[in-house]
Every structure is written in C-alpha cells, then in structure tokens.
Amino acid sequence: HPPLVGWTQYIFTSIFGVNEFGSRVSAILIGFVTSLFIYQLLYQVNQNAKASFVAILALNAMFMFNALFLMLMPDTLLFLLIVPIIFSVIKVERENSLQSWLILALFLGLAGLSKYTTVLFLPPIILYIIIKKRYELFYTPKILVAFALGLLLISPVLYWNIQNDWISFSYQSNHVVGSEHINWKGFGASLSAQIVAYNPLLVGVALFGLYRAFKSQNDALLLSALFGLVLFVFFTYSSLYKTALPHWSALFYLLFVPIGSYYLWECSKAWRNYLKIAITFGMTLSALIYLEVATKLIALPDIKSLQVDIYGFDKILKKANEQINNPKKEVIAVTHWTLASRTIFYNAQYESDVYLLDKRHDQFDIWENGSPLGKDLIVIDFSFAHQDTAKYMKCTSITEIESFNVVDENSEEKNIRLIKCSNYQGLQ
C-alpha cells in the first residue's frame, strides 16, 4: 500500500502511545468527519435535514463501516477524501481557477498516497467534464500546474517503487485480478460477502441510490454516480477473476446507501418504516458485535472462537521466544501473509527476527533481515491457517515443541502449535 496510512498511524500513536486508543482514534475521527461530509453532500440537494440525518444513520448501520471506522486502513482515508474531491471537481468545472485546480490536485494526491485504486477516480472526472461540455478544461495551462503538484505528492510512491522493481504495482495487480479464467464460484462468494458485510437490508438501497443519483439534476450527485458506476464496473469485473474482499467496494456503499436512503425517506411512509427497520437491525447487530469483541461473552473454545484471528499474539510470541536461545541462528516463522505483520509487531520487543515463508515476492521480503536459509525456525502454526510443515518446507529435522490455546488452556483441542524446523533449506 502507499504510505499515508502508515504516516497517519505514526502521528496518532506518537501522540497517544502504541496502544488500542492510539491505534484506533484516527479511524474513529475519520468516521465522524466522513459522516459530516456525506451529510453535507445530501443536504445541499434540497436542504432536507431529516432525510440527510437518516442517510447518515444508514451509513453507520452497515457492519463494514463499523469496522473500517474503528480500524485504520487505506480505504478509511479514501472515505475522508471522496466528498472533498467531488466538490473540488465541481468547483474546477464552474470556476476554472488556479486555486480550484490546486485544491483538486491536493486531494487527488493525498488519495494517491492512500490507495492505488485512486487511479479509478480519473475516468469519472473526465466523463463529468465531457458531459458538462467543458472541453477547454483539458488544455488549460492550469492543469499542468495541478498535474505537477499531484506528481510531487505521489513522488514517494514512485521513488520507492523505482528502488524496488515496481513491486507495489505488480503486487496490487495480482491481488485484485490474479487469474486469467472466470471463477463463478468466487464471484458468488464475493457478492455474498458484500451482502452480509454491508447489511442485507441496505445493499439494494445502494443500487437504488445509484439510479437516483443519475436521475438527479444535481451536479454533485451526477459526479457521485459517475464515480459509483466506474467503481461498480471495475470491482464487479475483478471479482469475476479473483474473489474480492468486501472492503474493496466500500466507497460504492459509502456514497449510495446514504443517497438511496435519502430518496427513500422522501418516497413514502412505507419506505420510511423499512429504513427504520434496516437501520435498527444494523445498529443493534453492530453493537452486539462490538460487545462480543470487547468482552468475549460467547463462551467458545479457542479452536471455534469468534476472535481466533484477533486475540493472543502477545502470548503466542512470548511462548515462541522462550524457545530461542541464540537469536542469530534461531528465528520466528509464519506461513501466511495475513499473520506476518501482526507477528512482526508483537515480536518487536524481542531480539529474534520474523520471516514469512511463502512463494510470493512481496513487502515482507524487503523488510526481512537477510535470508532464513540455514537457520533454525520456530514455526507458529495457526489452526485457522494450517500448513503441513513437513510437506511445505525442507528441514534437517522437524519437531513439534508445544501446542496450546490462547484463552481456554484446559481445552483438549489446541489452536496454536510451535514447530521447530532445524537447518531450513527452503520450500518444497
């Protein structure tokens, strides 16, 4: 990913400390400000304060946003920028002033520092200018100044990729569309995941919102519709080839569930009642999910725990490092990329190094301290991401050291195993 998410996290954890509050406060603030921006987008249509407020309630009644407004991700930063970008484009179209061009370049540059899919913002902006028949905007000298500012802002991304064989772009292209053949099963899984993640009662409202945005005579909603159409087409196409993660399409739902809710509230009493049910359902279930994550009220063994992928990394790394006597020869290893960054973070207090063992060349290979070849590995085997060590890697000997649970130590079924691979010689 581009660096702005890391820079933002660094600023807030430097102020508030490396703890849960310091790690989450930026996302919480972004969620609050984003809600205000979406409110403003809708209020300017015809100054209907109540319908605009209901639309914001609908936004916050989607489960995915309750997560993304609590965990800082590149997508979270785009939520903050999308409405300012929309209003900036309209200002450029109406004024064609150097100031408006520079403001647009600033927001687009920050978006480019947030996530690579910002490139998808350019087609709708071009389409909007064509629809408005403002062709002179394509060859005004001001666009060159704006382009220079945008290029300057994203220069850290370009510079780092030049140094590292354009690894970010190759990784992301493979991550989003990584196959040459249509995978209908994966496509169905992608759609199902979106329906569940964004509240089943509100997904259809987003499609209605896209329709009404296109019908609207309001410039901001027209431009929103163009953004939505491009995002919808791209992620629908990509999910045909590789199962899409639910948050990839978050910008689409961020815009069009509120827009759809706004217009449904104005339709009839029956639709108002529907929105009340959908919002109440979403907010109630979200509150219960928050409660469960915070308190672990549902008593389940670790192997079946709803938080199996969340809790326990501090304990796991403590136990793993207890097996290391010589950090220069003995290291920690994991076999799945989703676990690697958390393992690195929780291992920072120890002298041992962490290695991700997979066949893909990515950022972890750049961060790692040399090669693990010839070293003794303490492999952390997670039950939910199990890899058969004997079949996966070449070792002089393989020994299971310990198995345990993070929370329920008395459970017979263990969800964490520590395995020693002596004299690691690569993957099978």
XYZ file of C-alpha atoms in Angstrom:
428
model
C 0.000 0.000 0.000
C 1.043 3.637 -0.362
C 2.445 5.256 2.784
C -0.234 7.686 4.044
C -1.963 5.077 6.202
C 1.339 4.335 7.972
C 2.211 8.007 8.338
C -1.219 8.740 9.833
C -0.927 5.841 12.251
C 2.555 7.005 13.247
C 1.323 10.525 14.051
C -1.517 9.345 16.292
C 0.442 6.611 18.073
C 3.247 9.123 18.683
C 0.739 11.414 20.402
C -1.389 8.843 22.259
C 1.010 5.906 22.520
C 1.221 2.498 20.876
C -1.986 1.162 22.375
C -5.556 0.475 21.317
C -6.679 4.082 21.712
C -3.690 5.450 19.794
C -4.203 2.877 17.056
C -7.952 3.436 16.669
C -8.559 7.121 17.341
C -7.603 8.226 13.810
C -10.138 5.863 12.212
C -12.837 6.958 14.682
C -12.220 10.639 13.880
C -12.237 9.905 10.144
C -15.567 8.077 10.521
C -17.071 11.091 12.296
C -15.795 13.640 9.760
C -16.765 11.409 6.820
C -20.312 11.241 8.174
C -20.393 15.049 8.262
C -19.147 15.219 4.658
C -21.799 12.758 3.423
C -24.426 14.753 5.321
C -23.273 17.918 3.521
C -23.342 16.119 0.142
C -27.004 15.244 0.680
C -28.126 18.389 2.494
C -27.056 20.594 -0.406
C -29.513 18.767 -2.716
C -32.656 20.388 -1.260
C -31.828 21.201 2.390
C -33.795 18.269 3.848
C -32.045 17.952 7.228
C -34.091 14.984 8.476
C -33.591 12.871 5.339
C -29.872 13.727 5.386
C -29.586 12.633 9.006
C -31.410 9.355 8.308
C -28.957 8.743 5.445
C -26.043 9.101 7.883
C -27.712 6.661 10.266
C -27.970 4.206 7.349
C -24.268 4.660 6.613
C -23.404 3.801 10.200
C -25.820 0.855 10.219
C -23.569 -1.078 7.826
C -21.307 -3.606 9.551
C -18.304 -2.992 7.313
C -18.203 0.711 8.138
C -18.473 -0.031 11.833
C -15.224 -1.965 11.339
C -13.488 0.491 8.992
C -14.334 3.417 11.280
C -12.523 1.548 14.053
C -9.513 0.126 12.162
C -7.364 2.455 10.080
C -6.927 1.078 6.561
C -6.104 2.743 3.228
C -9.836 2.605 2.389
C -10.633 4.613 5.549
C -8.532 7.512 4.259
C -10.358 7.478 0.914
C -13.680 7.835 2.764
C -12.422 11.136 4.137
C -11.305 12.373 0.696
C -14.066 11.294 -1.713
C -16.585 14.077 -0.954
C -13.936 16.873 -0.973
C -12.759 15.509 -4.338
C -16.331 15.601 -5.714
C -16.867 19.205 -4.602
C -13.401 20.190 -5.882
C -14.132 18.828 -9.364
C -17.374 20.822 -9.480
C -15.521 23.953 -8.403
C -12.939 23.419 -11.165
C -15.727 22.959 -13.732
C -17.534 26.115 -12.617
C -14.584 28.449 -11.949
C -11.548 27.051 -13.791
C -9.336 28.987 -11.377
C -5.771 28.064 -10.491
C -6.787 27.793 -6.842
C -9.558 25.276 -7.606
C -7.166 23.199 -9.725
C -4.565 23.143 -6.937
C -7.150 22.116 -4.328
C -8.279 19.246 -6.572
C -4.660 18.194 -7.134
C -4.050 18.264 -3.371
C -6.973 15.948 -2.620
C -6.167 13.593 -5.520
C -2.508 13.496 -4.468
C -3.470 12.579 -0.896
C -5.781 9.900 -2.275
C -2.894 8.579 -4.379
C -0.829 8.361 -1.195
C -3.684 6.378 0.383
C -4.571 3.666 -2.105
C -3.667 2.679 -5.671
C -7.309 2.373 -6.742
C -7.331 6.184 -6.728
C -6.492 5.801 -10.419
C -10.177 4.838 -10.830
C -11.094 8.418 -9.848
C -9.763 9.810 -13.127
C -12.312 8.278 -15.607
C -15.392 9.687 -13.814
C -13.771 13.130 -13.581
C -13.038 13.044 -17.326
C -16.577 11.803 -18.081
C -18.085 14.588 -15.976
C -16.121 17.283 -17.831
C -17.239 15.793 -21.168
C -20.891 15.611 -20.068
C -20.734 19.255 -18.964
C -19.093 20.111 -22.330
C -16.225 21.956 -20.659
C -13.646 20.718 -23.175
C -11.384 23.723 -22.630
C -10.508 22.285 -19.192
C -8.485 19.575 -20.902
C -5.974 22.008 -22.391
C -5.832 24.898 -19.928
C -2.270 25.619 -18.681
C -3.620 25.364 -15.119
C -3.982 21.621 -15.498
C -0.203 21.351 -15.940
C 0.401 23.128 -12.630
C -2.140 20.810 -10.953
C -0.515 17.788 -12.542
C 2.897 18.876 -11.236
C 1.526 19.232 -7.702
C -0.173 15.828 -7.864
C 3.022 14.241 -9.150
C 5.011 15.850 -6.342
C 2.602 14.490 -3.730
C 2.783 10.910 -5.002
C 6.537 11.063 -5.615
C 7.318 8.944 -2.503
C 5.304 6.095 -4.059
C 7.091 6.418 -7.395
C 10.549 6.783 -5.831
C 10.120 3.728 -3.573
C 8.813 1.590 -6.442
C 11.668 2.629 -8.721
C 14.012 1.400 -5.998
C 12.115 -1.888 -5.575
C 11.307 -3.033 -9.132
C 7.739 -1.610 -9.062
C 6.787 -4.307 -6.546
C 3.731 -2.418 -5.235
C 2.092 -2.248 -8.647
C 2.791 -5.864 -9.551
C 1.538 -6.991 -6.136
C -1.684 -4.979 -6.354
C -2.460 -6.010 -9.939
C -2.090 -9.651 -8.963
C -4.000 -9.068 -5.720
C -7.051 -7.578 -7.454
C -7.131 -9.520 -10.748
C -4.875 -12.536 -10.311
C -6.338 -15.048 -12.758
C -6.942 -15.450 -16.481
C -10.110 -17.531 -16.062
C -13.536 -16.566 -14.764
C -14.305 -18.070 -11.366
C -18.082 -18.113 -10.959
C -17.866 -19.685 -7.509
C -15.556 -16.925 -6.331
C -17.832 -14.335 -7.944
C -20.784 -15.691 -5.976
C -18.712 -15.683 -2.801
C -17.744 -12.035 -3.424
C -21.362 -10.954 -3.845
C -22.487 -12.947 -0.816
C -19.739 -11.412 1.311
C -20.827 -7.911 0.289
C -24.468 -8.595 1.126
C -23.515 -9.813 4.589
C -20.818 -7.196 5.248
C -22.902 -4.149 4.319
C -26.221 -5.162 5.933
C -28.513 -7.347 3.764
C -31.369 -4.867 4.221
C -29.354 -1.957 2.790
C -27.448 -3.451 -0.176
C -30.419 -2.956 -2.505
C -30.718 0.623 -1.277
C -27.248 1.306 -2.727
C -28.379 0.266 -6.225
C -31.445 2.481 -5.870
C -29.145 5.303 -4.770
C -27.012 4.906 -7.908
C -30.165 5.057 -10.046
C -31.486 8.183 -8.316
C -28.097 9.890 -8.455
C -28.097 9.511 -12.253
C -31.658 10.886 -12.437
C -30.823 13.861 -10.252
C -30.199 17.282 -11.751
C -27.669 17.972 -9.003
C -24.059 18.152 -10.230
C -22.573 16.612 -7.059
C -24.893 13.609 -7.294
C -24.224 13.231 -11.032
C -20.486 13.143 -10.387
C -21.071 10.724 -7.475
C -22.999 8.486 -9.875
C -20.099 8.507 -12.334
C -17.705 7.570 -9.534
C -20.082 4.824 -8.440
C -20.534 3.424 -11.933
C -16.773 3.158 -12.531
C -16.181 1.564 -9.111
C -19.092 -0.852 -9.537
C -17.980 -1.983 -13.013
C -14.338 -2.381 -12.012
C -14.886 -4.384 -8.844
C -17.632 -6.494 -10.415
C -15.244 -7.326 -13.258
C -12.321 -8.071 -10.937
C -14.464 -10.328 -8.727
C -15.125 -12.496 -11.792
C -11.450 -13.468 -11.784
C -10.498 -13.309 -8.124
C -12.664 -13.397 -5.028
C -12.974 -9.772 -3.937
C -12.600 -8.747 -0.319
C -15.740 -6.966 0.948
C -13.997 -3.691 1.802
C -12.782 -3.209 -1.781
C -16.209 -1.893 -2.789
C -16.675 0.209 0.357
C -16.581 3.551 -1.493
C -19.573 2.480 -3.586
C -21.671 1.733 -0.498
C -20.342 4.815 1.316
C -21.890 7.007 -1.385
C -25.010 5.177 -2.467
C -26.557 3.681 0.651
C -26.884 7.253 2.050
C -28.097 8.613 -1.313
C -30.618 5.784 -1.672
C -31.766 6.230 1.931
C -32.170 9.967 1.397
C -34.537 9.478 -1.530
C -36.386 6.535 0.010
C -37.146 8.663 3.085
C -38.822 11.187 0.757
C -40.800 8.480 -1.088
C -43.456 7.216 1.315
C -44.272 6.227 4.873
C -43.811 2.543 3.973
C -40.232 3.147 2.833
C -39.540 5.217 5.942
C -40.653 2.262 8.057
C -38.408 -0.027 6.013
C -35.423 2.229 6.630
C -36.184 2.344 10.353
C -36.159 -1.479 10.468
C -32.944 -1.744 8.397
C -31.126 0.890 10.469
C -32.283 -0.556 13.793
C -31.218 -4.048 12.692
C -27.787 -2.866 11.537
C -27.006 -0.741 14.577
C -28.237 -3.358 17.054
C -26.202 -6.153 15.486
C -23.142 -3.900 15.211
C -23.432 -3.036 18.913
C -23.621 -6.742 19.778
C -20.534 -7.446 17.640
C -18.630 -4.650 19.427
C -19.708 -6.085 22.768
C -18.593 -9.601 21.851
C -15.197 -8.496 20.526
C -14.561 -6.431 23.662
C -15.811 -8.893 26.278
C -15.855 -12.397 24.692
C -19.319 -13.021 26.180
C -19.971 -16.048 23.960
C -18.005 -18.826 25.645
C -16.398 -20.932 22.930
C -13.177 -22.970 22.922
C -10.267 -21.260 21.165
C -10.489 -23.546 18.151
C -14.023 -22.204 17.452
C -13.698 -18.742 18.963
C -15.138 -15.779 17.077
C -11.932 -13.895 17.968
C -9.459 -16.613 16.991
C -7.833 -14.257 14.473
C -7.746 -11.273 16.850
C -6.516 -12.105 20.343
C -3.408 -13.714 21.724
C -0.464 -12.570 19.617
C 1.351 -11.216 22.671
C 1.088 -14.607 24.404
C 1.983 -16.537 21.224
C 5.170 -14.523 20.624
C 6.159 -14.760 24.280
C 5.958 -18.561 24.149
C 7.743 -18.715 20.777
C 10.656 -16.607 22.042
C 11.010 -18.773 25.113
C 12.240 -21.453 22.680
C 15.032 -19.237 21.308
C 18.490 -19.313 22.893
C 20.561 -17.816 20.065
C 18.656 -15.116 18.074
C 21.368 -15.063 15.383
C 20.702 -18.697 14.488
C 17.117 -19.195 15.659
C 14.220 -17.171 14.239
C 10.409 -16.993 14.217
C 8.495 -18.020 11.070
C 4.877 -17.927 9.846
C 3.455 -19.309 6.621
C 0.614 -16.911 5.806
C 0.928 -13.242 4.876
C -2.144 -12.099 6.839
C -0.402 -13.178 10.051
C 3.039 -11.831 9.250
C 2.602 -8.131 10.048
C 0.956 -8.832 13.410
C 3.681 -11.311 14.262
C 6.320 -8.698 13.400
C 4.569 -6.066 15.536
C 4.186 -8.205 18.642
C 7.705 -9.576 18.225
C 9.310 -6.110 18.177
C 10.199 -6.307 21.884
C 12.310 -9.437 21.335
C 15.736 -9.859 19.700
C 14.605 -12.581 17.274
C 13.783 -11.960 13.610
C 10.497 -12.886 11.901
C 10.225 -14.444 8.429
C 7.239 -15.056 6.188
C 7.711 -18.307 4.302
C 5.761 -18.261 1.042
C 6.494 -18.330 -2.670
C 5.422 -14.768 -3.386
C 7.949 -11.923 -3.526
C 6.393 -9.024 -1.647
C 6.996 -6.349 1.001
C 7.900 -8.892 3.685
C 10.933 -9.999 1.678
C 12.120 -6.376 1.695
C 11.549 -5.917 5.438
C 13.228 -9.183 6.466
C 16.741 -9.224 7.864
C 18.639 -11.329 5.327
C 17.663 -14.903 4.455
C 16.275 -17.628 6.748
C 18.232 -20.326 4.876
C 20.373 -22.416 7.197
C 18.684 -21.120 10.337
C 16.539 -22.989 12.853
C 12.946 -21.857 12.626
C 10.327 -21.731 15.344
C 7.274 -22.028 13.087
C 3.972 -20.731 14.506
C 1.200 -22.930 13.126
C -2.282 -21.419 13.500
C -5.222 -23.825 13.259
C -7.188 -21.424 11.037
C -4.211 -21.072 8.638
C -2.667 -24.528 8.993
C 0.246 -25.579 6.789
C 1.741 -29.075 6.877
C 5.323 -28.156 7.785
C 6.837 -31.471 6.622
C 5.309 -31.122 3.154
C 5.773 -27.368 2.899
C 9.442 -26.797 3.788
C 12.797 -28.552 3.689
C 14.388 -29.082 7.106
C 17.040 -31.403 8.513
C 14.516 -32.313 11.211
C 11.013 -31.216 12.235
C 9.868 -31.353 15.863
C 6.640 -30.211 17.458
C 7.683 -28.275 20.565
C 4.413 -27.215 22.139
C 0.694 -26.821 21.482
C -1.600 -24.510 23.435
C -4.658 -22.266 23.397
C -4.622 -18.539 23.872
C -7.633 -18.224 26.187
C -9.029 -21.625 27.206
C -5.914 -23.505 28.297
C -7.962 -26.501 29.515
C -9.467 -27.258 26.111
C -8.226 -30.538 24.635
C -8.248 -29.155 21.091
C -5.317 -26.753 20.670
C -5.323 -23.927 18.145
C -1.618 -22.938 18.216
C 1.362 -25.222 17.628
C 5.055 -24.340 17.812
C 7.158 -26.432 15.436
C 10.950 -26.404 15.140
C 12.427 -26.716 11.676
C 16.173 -27.308 12.018
C 18.510 -26.061 9.272
C 15.817 -24.601 6.978
C 16.689 -25.130 3.289
C 13.728 -23.554 1.507
C 10.213 -24.530 0.483
C 9.315 -27.845 -1.099
